[in-house]
mmCIF file of N, CA and C in Angstrom:
data_model
loop_
_atom_site.group_PDB
_atom_site.id
_atom_site.type_symbol
_atom_site.label_atom_id
_atom_site.label_comp_id
_atom_site.label_asym_id
_atom_site.label_seq_id
_atom_site.Cartn_x
_atom_site.Cartn_y
_atom_site.Cartn_z
ATOM 1 N N MET A 17 -10.092 41.250 9.370
ATOM 2 C CA MET A 17 -10.946 41.856 8.090
ATOM 3 C C MET A 17 -11.038 41.191 7.072
ATOM 4 N N ILE A 18 -11.942 41.064 6.305
ATOM 5 C CA ILE A 18 -11.796 40.318 4.897
ATOM 6 C C ILE A 18 -12.092 41.368 3.984
ATOM 7 N N THR A 19 -11.413 41.432 2.965
ATOM 8 C CA THR A 19 -11.366 42.377 1.520
ATOM 9 C C THR A 19 -11.105 41.459 0.557
ATOM 10 N N SER A 20 -11.903 42.405 -0.367
ATOM 11 C CA SER A 20 -11.809 41.895 -1.479
ATOM 12 C C SER A 20 -10.507 41.025 -2.274
ATOM 13 N N GLU A 21 -9.464 41.670 -1.868
ATOM 14 C CA GLU A 21 -8.197 41.571 -2.188
ATOM 15 C C GLU A 21 -7.946 39.897 -1.373
ATOM 16 N N LYS A 22 -8.081 39.600 -0.321
ATOM 17 C CA LYS A 22 -8.189 38.356 0.426
ATOM 18 C C LYS A 22 -8.885 37.401 -0.053
ATOM 19 N N LEU A 23 -9.864 37.669 -0.648
ATOM 20 C CA LEU A 23 -10.918 36.877 -0.973
ATOM 21 C C LEU A 23 -10.263 36.347 -2.833
ATOM 22 N N LYS A 24 -9.671 37.396 -3.156
ATOM 23 C CA LYS A 24 -9.362 36.839 -4.393
ATOM 24 C C LYS A 24 -7.956 35.877 -4.153
ATOM 25 N N ILE A 25 -7.146 36.318 -3.265
ATOM 26 C CA ILE A 25 -6.090 34.940 -3.076
ATOM 27 C C ILE A 25 -6.909 33.872 -2.497
ATOM 28 N N TYR A 26 -7.916 33.950 -1.666
ATOM 29 C CA TYR A 26 -8.583 32.544 -1.638
ATOM 30 C C TYR A 26 -9.127 31.865 -2.670
ATOM 31 N N ILE A 27 -9.655 32.658 -3.520
ATOM 32 C CA ILE A 27 -10.065 32.184 -4.973
ATOM 33 C C ILE A 27 -9.250 31.254 -5.865
ATOM 34 N N HIS A 28 -8.155 32.092 -6.017
ATOM 35 C CA HIS A 28 -6.723 31.664 -6.725
ATOM 36 C C HIS A 28 -6.120 30.115 -5.936
ATOM 37 N N TYR A 29 -6.334 29.964 -5.354
ATOM 38 C CA TYR A 29 -6.058 28.646 -4.385
ATOM 39 C C TYR A 29 -7.407 27.875 -4.467
ATOM 40 N N ASN A 30 -8.485 28.117 -4.671
ATOM 41 C CA ASN A 30 -9.828 27.616 -4.572
ATOM 42 C C ASN A 30 -9.928 27.185 -3.393
ATOM 43 N N GLY A 31 -9.363 28.277 -2.323
ATOM 44 C CA GLY A 31 -10.185 27.381 -1.147
ATOM 45 C C GLY A 31 -9.193 26.642 -0.058
ATOM 46 N N ASP A 32 -8.141 26.374 -0.967
ATOM 47 C CA ASP A 32 -7.159 25.292 -0.464
ATOM 48 C C ASP A 32 -5.739 25.844 0.343
ATOM 49 N N ILE A 33 -6.358 25.924 1.701
ATOM 50 C CA ILE A 33 -5.039 26.254 2.483
ATOM 51 C C ILE A 33 -4.200 25.919 2.772
ATOM 52 N N ASP A 34 -3.828 24.297 2.625
ATOM 53 C CA ASP A 34 -2.427 23.611 2.295
ATOM 54 C C ASP A 34 -1.849 24.391 1.115
ATOM 55 N N LEU A 35 -2.319 24.259 -0.134
ATOM 56 C CA LEU A 35 -1.670 24.932 -1.168
ATOM 57 C C LEU A 35 -1.284 26.140 -1.085
ATOM 58 N N TRP A 36 -2.084 27.276 -0.702
ATOM 59 C CA TRP A 36 -1.910 28.526 0.012
ATOM 60 C C TRP A 36 -0.261 28.201 0.444
ATOM 61 N N THR A 37 -0.311 27.314 1.519
ATOM 62 C CA THR A 37 0.660 27.218 2.534
ATOM 63 C C THR A 37 2.155 27.191 2.073
ATOM 64 N N ARG A 38 1.700 26.316 1.072
ATOM 65 C CA ARG A 38 3.022 25.649 0.223
ATOM 66 C C ARG A 38 3.573 26.510 -0.746
ATOM 67 N N ILE A 39 2.473 27.048 -1.488
ATOM 68 C CA ILE A 39 3.451 27.898 -2.658
ATOM 69 C C ILE A 39 3.316 29.275 -2.858
ATOM 70 N N ALA A 40 2.216 30.054 -1.562
ATOM 71 C CA ALA A 40 2.212 31.316 -1.731
ATOM 72 C C ALA A 40 3.300 32.346 -1.931
ATOM 73 N N LYS A 41 3.331 32.919 -3.024
ATOM 74 C CA LYS A 41 4.347 34.566 -2.837
ATOM 75 C C LYS A 41 4.139 35.375 -1.930
ATOM 76 N N SER A 42 5.278 35.868 -1.714
ATOM 77 C CA SER A 42 5.283 36.934 -0.379
ATOM 78 C C SER A 42 3.895 38.049 -0.539
ATOM 79 N N LYS A 43 3.859 38.381 -1.885
ATOM 80 C CA LYS A 43 2.544 39.645 -2.114
ATOM 81 C C LYS A 43 1.478 39.040 -1.398
ATOM 82 N N GLU A 44 1.004 37.378 -1.653
ATOM 83 C CA GLU A 44 -0.235 36.959 -1.028
ATOM 84 C C GLU A 44 -0.274 36.592 0.527
ATOM 85 N N ASP A 45 0.918 37.127 1.087
ATOM 86 C CA ASP A 45 0.982 36.587 2.786
ATOM 87 C C ASP A 45 0.426 37.794 3.408
ATOM 88 N N LYS A 46 -0.450 38.533 2.740
ATOM 89 C CA LYS A 46 -1.282 39.621 2.865
ATOM 90 C C LYS A 46 -2.520 38.794 3.933
ATOM 91 N N ILE A 47 -2.905 37.522 3.314
ATOM 92 C CA ILE A 47 -3.664 37.088 3.950
ATOM 93 C C ILE A 47 -3.531 36.033 5.419
ATOM 94 N N GLU A 48 -3.904 36.284 6.517
ATOM 95 C CA GLU A 48 -3.574 35.066 7.488
ATOM 96 C C GLU A 48 -4.367 33.851 7.537
ATOM 97 N N SER A 49 -3.899 32.753 8.333
ATOM 98 C CA SER A 49 -4.759 31.558 8.289
ATOM 99 C C SER A 49 -6.393 31.842 8.890
ATOM 100 N N THR A 50 -5.903 32.931 9.754
ATOM 101 C CA THR A 50 -7.433 33.246 10.528
ATOM 102 C C THR A 50 -8.135 33.570 9.730
ATOM 103 N N ASP A 51 -7.829 34.981 8.591
ATOM 104 C CA ASP A 51 -8.638 35.017 7.730
ATOM 105 C C ASP A 51 -9.101 34.482 6.969
ATOM 106 N N TRP A 52 -8.445 33.174 6.345
ATOM 107 C CA TRP A 52 -8.506 31.935 5.532
ATOM 108 C C TRP A 52 -10.233 31.493 6.713
ATOM 109 N N HIS A 53 -9.386 30.699 7.398
ATOM 110 C CA HIS A 53 -10.633 29.989 8.298
ATOM 111 C C HIS A 53 -11.673 31.096 8.496
ATOM 112 N N LEU A 54 -11.883 32.154 8.379
ATOM 113 C CA LEU A 54 -13.069 32.770 8.763
ATOM 114 C C LEU A 54 -14.010 32.780 7.382
ATOM 115 N N ILE A 55 -13.212 33.071 6.224
ATOM 116 C CA ILE A 55 -13.696 33.045 4.770
ATOM 117 C C ILE A 55 -14.646 31.423 4.819
ATOM 118 N N ASP A 56 -13.852 30.472 5.264
ATOM 119 C CA ASP A 56 -14.517 28.958 5.155
ATOM 120 C C ASP A 56 -15.587 28.916 5.796
ATOM 121 N N SER A 57 -15.827 29.541 7.101
ATOM 122 C CA SER A 57 -16.763 29.659 7.770
ATOM 123 C C SER A 57 -18.227 30.238 7.249
ATOM 124 N N LEU A 58 -17.441 31.562 6.803
ATOM 125 C CA LEU A 58 -18.755 32.420 6.329
ATOM 126 C C LEU A 58 -19.373 31.949 4.644
ATOM 127 N N ILE A 59 -18.174 31.118 4.334
ATOM 128 C CA ILE A 59 -19.132 30.163 2.966
ATOM 129 C C ILE A 59 -20.286 29.046 3.392
ATOM 130 N N GLN A 60 -19.565 28.520 4.926
ATOM 131 C CA GLN A 60 -20.269 27.607 4.942
ATOM 132 C C GLN A 60 -21.832 27.861 5.475
ATOM 133 N N ASP A 61 -21.899 29.368 6.515
ATOM 134 C CA ASP A 61 -22.870 29.621 6.755
ATOM 135 C C ASP A 61 -23.754 30.422 5.584
ATOM 136 N N ILE A 62 -23.101 31.157 4.544
ATOM 137 C CA ILE A 62 -24.229 31.531 3.662
ATOM 138 C C ILE A 62 -24.758 30.418 2.895
ATOM 139 N N THR A 63 -23.953 29.201 2.693
ATOM 140 C CA THR A 63 -24.435 28.150 1.808
ATOM 141 C C THR A 63 -26.005 27.536 2.954
ATOM 142 N N LEU A 64 -25.725 27.566 4.221
ATOM 143 C CA LEU A 64 -26.621 27.079 5.033
ATOM 144 C C LEU A 64 -27.817 28.182 4.684
ATOM 145 N N VAL A 65 -27.895 29.215 4.562
ATOM 146 C CA VAL A 65 -28.863 30.188 4.109
ATOM 147 C C VAL A 65 -29.260 30.024 2.871
ATOM 148 N N LYS A 66 -28.427 29.457 1.934
ATOM 149 C CA LYS A 66 -29.109 29.708 0.439
ATOM 150 C C LYS A 66 -30.094 28.496 0.340
ATOM 151 N N ASN A 67 -29.545 27.471 0.889
ATOM 152 C CA ASN A 67 -30.173 26.138 1.058
ATOM 153 C C ASN A 67 -31.290 26.255 1.794
ATOM 154 N N GLY A 68 -31.781 27.076 2.510
ATOM 155 C CA GLY A 68 -33.102 26.998 3.319
ATOM 156 C C GLY A 68 -32.787 26.173 4.582
ATOM 157 N N LEU A 69 -31.633 26.042 5.054
ATOM 158 C CA LEU A 69 -31.439 24.931 6.025
ATOM 159 C C LEU A 69 -31.266 26.186 7.392
ATOM 160 N N ALA A 70 -31.340 27.444 7.466
ATOM 161 C CA ALA A 70 -30.806 28.386 8.624
ATOM 162 C C ALA A 70 -32.494 28.965 9.252
ATOM 163 N N SER A 71 -32.509 29.163 10.359
ATOM 164 C CA SER A 71 -33.274 29.861 10.830
ATOM 165 C C SER A 71 -33.367 31.468 11.009
ATOM 166 N N GLU A 72 -34.232 31.992 11.259
ATOM 167 C CA GLU A 72 -34.475 33.688 11.157
ATOM 168 C C GLU A 72 -33.635 34.063 12.177
ATOM 169 N N GLN A 73 -33.384 33.641 12.919
ATOM 170 C CA GLN A 73 -32.134 34.199 13.778
ATOM 171 C C GLN A 73 -30.832 33.883 13.382
ATOM 172 N N PHE A 74 -30.677 32.776 12.898
ATOM 173 C CA PHE A 74 -29.294 32.288 12.214
ATOM 174 C C PHE A 74 -28.983 33.451 10.996
ATOM 175 N N ILE A 75 -29.872 33.645 10.101
ATOM 176 C CA ILE A 75 -29.627 34.672 9.225
ATOM 177 C C ILE A 75 -29.374 35.870 9.813
ATOM 178 N N SER A 76 -30.528 36.360 10.476
ATOM 179 C CA SER A 76 -29.896 37.590 11.332
ATOM 180 C C SER A 76 -28.798 37.958 11.969
ATOM 181 N N ASN A 77 -28.290 37.060 12.458
ATOM 182 C CA ASN A 77 -26.922 36.979 13.160
ATOM 183 C C ASN A 77 -25.698 36.885 12.065
ATOM 184 N N LEU A 78 -25.875 35.960 10.917
ATOM 185 C CA LEU A 78 -24.959 36.039 10.110
ATOM 186 C C LEU A 78 -24.564 37.434 9.189
ATOM 187 N N LYS A 79 -25.996 38.188 9.089
ATOM 188 C CA LYS A 79 -26.021 39.383 8.325
ATOM 189 C C LYS A 79 -25.093 40.300 8.870
ATOM 190 N N GLU A 80 -25.147 40.624 10.395
ATOM 191 C CA GLU A 80 -24.420 41.420 11.249
ATOM 192 C C GLU A 80 -22.760 40.755 11.171
ATOM 193 N N HIS A 81 -23.059 39.348 11.507
ATOM 194 C CA HIS A 81 -21.270 38.944 11.502
ATOM 195 C C HIS A 81 -20.480 39.236 10.003
ATOM 196 N N LEU A 82 -21.401 39.256 8.860
ATOM 197 C CA LEU A 82 -20.646 39.567 7.640
ATOM 198 C C LEU A 82 -20.456 40.863 7.664
ATOM 199 N N LEU A 83 -21.532 42.074 8.221
ATOM 200 C CA LEU A 83 -21.031 43.305 8.179
ATOM 201 C C LEU A 83 -19.599 43.727 9.150
ATOM 202 N N LYS A 84 -19.714 43.301 9.997
ATOM 203 C CA LYS A 84 -18.358 43.064 10.591
ATOM 204 C C LYS A 84 -17.076 42.596 10.521
ATOM 205 N N SER A 85 -17.378 41.590 9.694
ATOM 206 C CA SER A 85 -16.082 40.609 9.031
ATOM 207 C C SER A 85 -15.540 41.235 7.695
ATOM 208 N N CYS A 86 -16.282 42.018 7.021
ATOM 209 C CA CYS A 86 -16.315 42.532 5.731
ATOM 210 C C CYS A 86 -15.764 44.012 5.790
ATOM 211 N N ASP A 87 -14.563 44.189 4.813
ATOM 212 C CA ASP A 87 -14.629 46.023 4.794
ATOM 213 C C ASP A 87 -15.645 46.728 4.174
ATOM 214 N N ASN A 88 -16.570 46.224 2.924
ATOM 215 C CA ASN A 88 -17.464 46.964 2.616
ATOM 216 C C ASN A 88 -18.557 45.797 1.671
ATOM 217 N N GLU A 89 -19.769 46.242 1.164
ATOM 218 C CA GLU A 89 -20.842 45.465 0.718
ATOM 219 C C GLU A 89 -20.210 44.830 -0.814
ATOM 220 N N LYS A 90 -19.232 45.031 -1.134
ATOM 221 C CA LYS A 90 -18.242 44.641 -2.381
ATOM 222 C C LYS A 90 -18.121 43.277 -1.837
ATOM 223 N N THR A 91 -17.366 43.076 -1.055
ATOM 224 C CA THR A 91 -16.737 42.270 -0.416
ATOM 225 C C THR A 91 -17.657 41.166 -0.364
ATOM 226 N N VAL A 92 -18.802 41.649 0.791
ATOM 227 C CA VAL A 92 -20.049 40.515 1.034
ATOM 228 C C VAL A 92 -20.345 39.785 0.194
ATOM 229 N N LYS A 93 -20.599 40.399 -1.360
ATOM 230 C CA LYS A 93 -21.441 40.136 -2.675
ATOM 231 C C LYS A 93 -20.048 39.110 -2.862
ATOM 232 N N LEU A 94 -19.311 39.252 -3.092
ATOM 233 C CA LEU A 94 -18.308 38.283 -3.586
ATOM 234 C C LEU A 94 -18.124 37.251 -2.784
ATOM 235 N N LEU A 95 -18.028 37.459 -1.253
ATOM 236 C CA LEU A 95 -18.131 36.055 -0.396
ATOM 237 C C LEU A 95 -19.129 35.310 -0.644
ATOM 238 N N LYS A 96 -20.296 35.997 -0.969
ATOM 239 C CA LYS A 96 -21.736 35.523 -1.236
ATOM 240 C C LYS A 96 -22.061 34.615 -2.710
ATOM 241 N N SER A 97 -20.948 35.040 -3.470
ATOM 242 C CA SER A 97 -20.793 34.555 -4.602
ATOM 243 C C SER A 97 -20.263 32.992 -4.810
ATOM 244 N N LEU A 98 -19.410 32.996 -3.579
ATOM 245 C CA LEU A 98 -18.612 31.821 -3.548
ATOM 246 C C LEU A 98 -19.362 30.531 -3.100
ATOM 247 N N SER A 99 -20.418 31.184 -2.258
ATOM 248 C CA SER A 99 -20.963 29.759 -1.577
ATOM 249 C C SER A 99 -22.043 29.209 -3.206
ATOM 250 N N ARG A 100 -22.893 27.959 -2.343
ATOM 251 C CA ARG A 100 -23.307 27.047 -3.281
ATOM 252 C C ARG A 100 -24.603 26.910 -3.002
#
């Protein structure tokens, strides 16, 4: 489950999983590498939608996936703000 706390850790390390792996503090171990990869994937999908490169079905599936993957709407909005 993606939370605002996990996204803050992701942001702190600029999305660089290698950097996080090398220097993360114990309090930041609350994020798993699977969460990190999910965040990367969701940002990529959101970017496709923002740039008009996604079908209606893709958009619908993404909305559903975001709701299942994030703990609340605030987290979804924060995640969307990370896309280009």
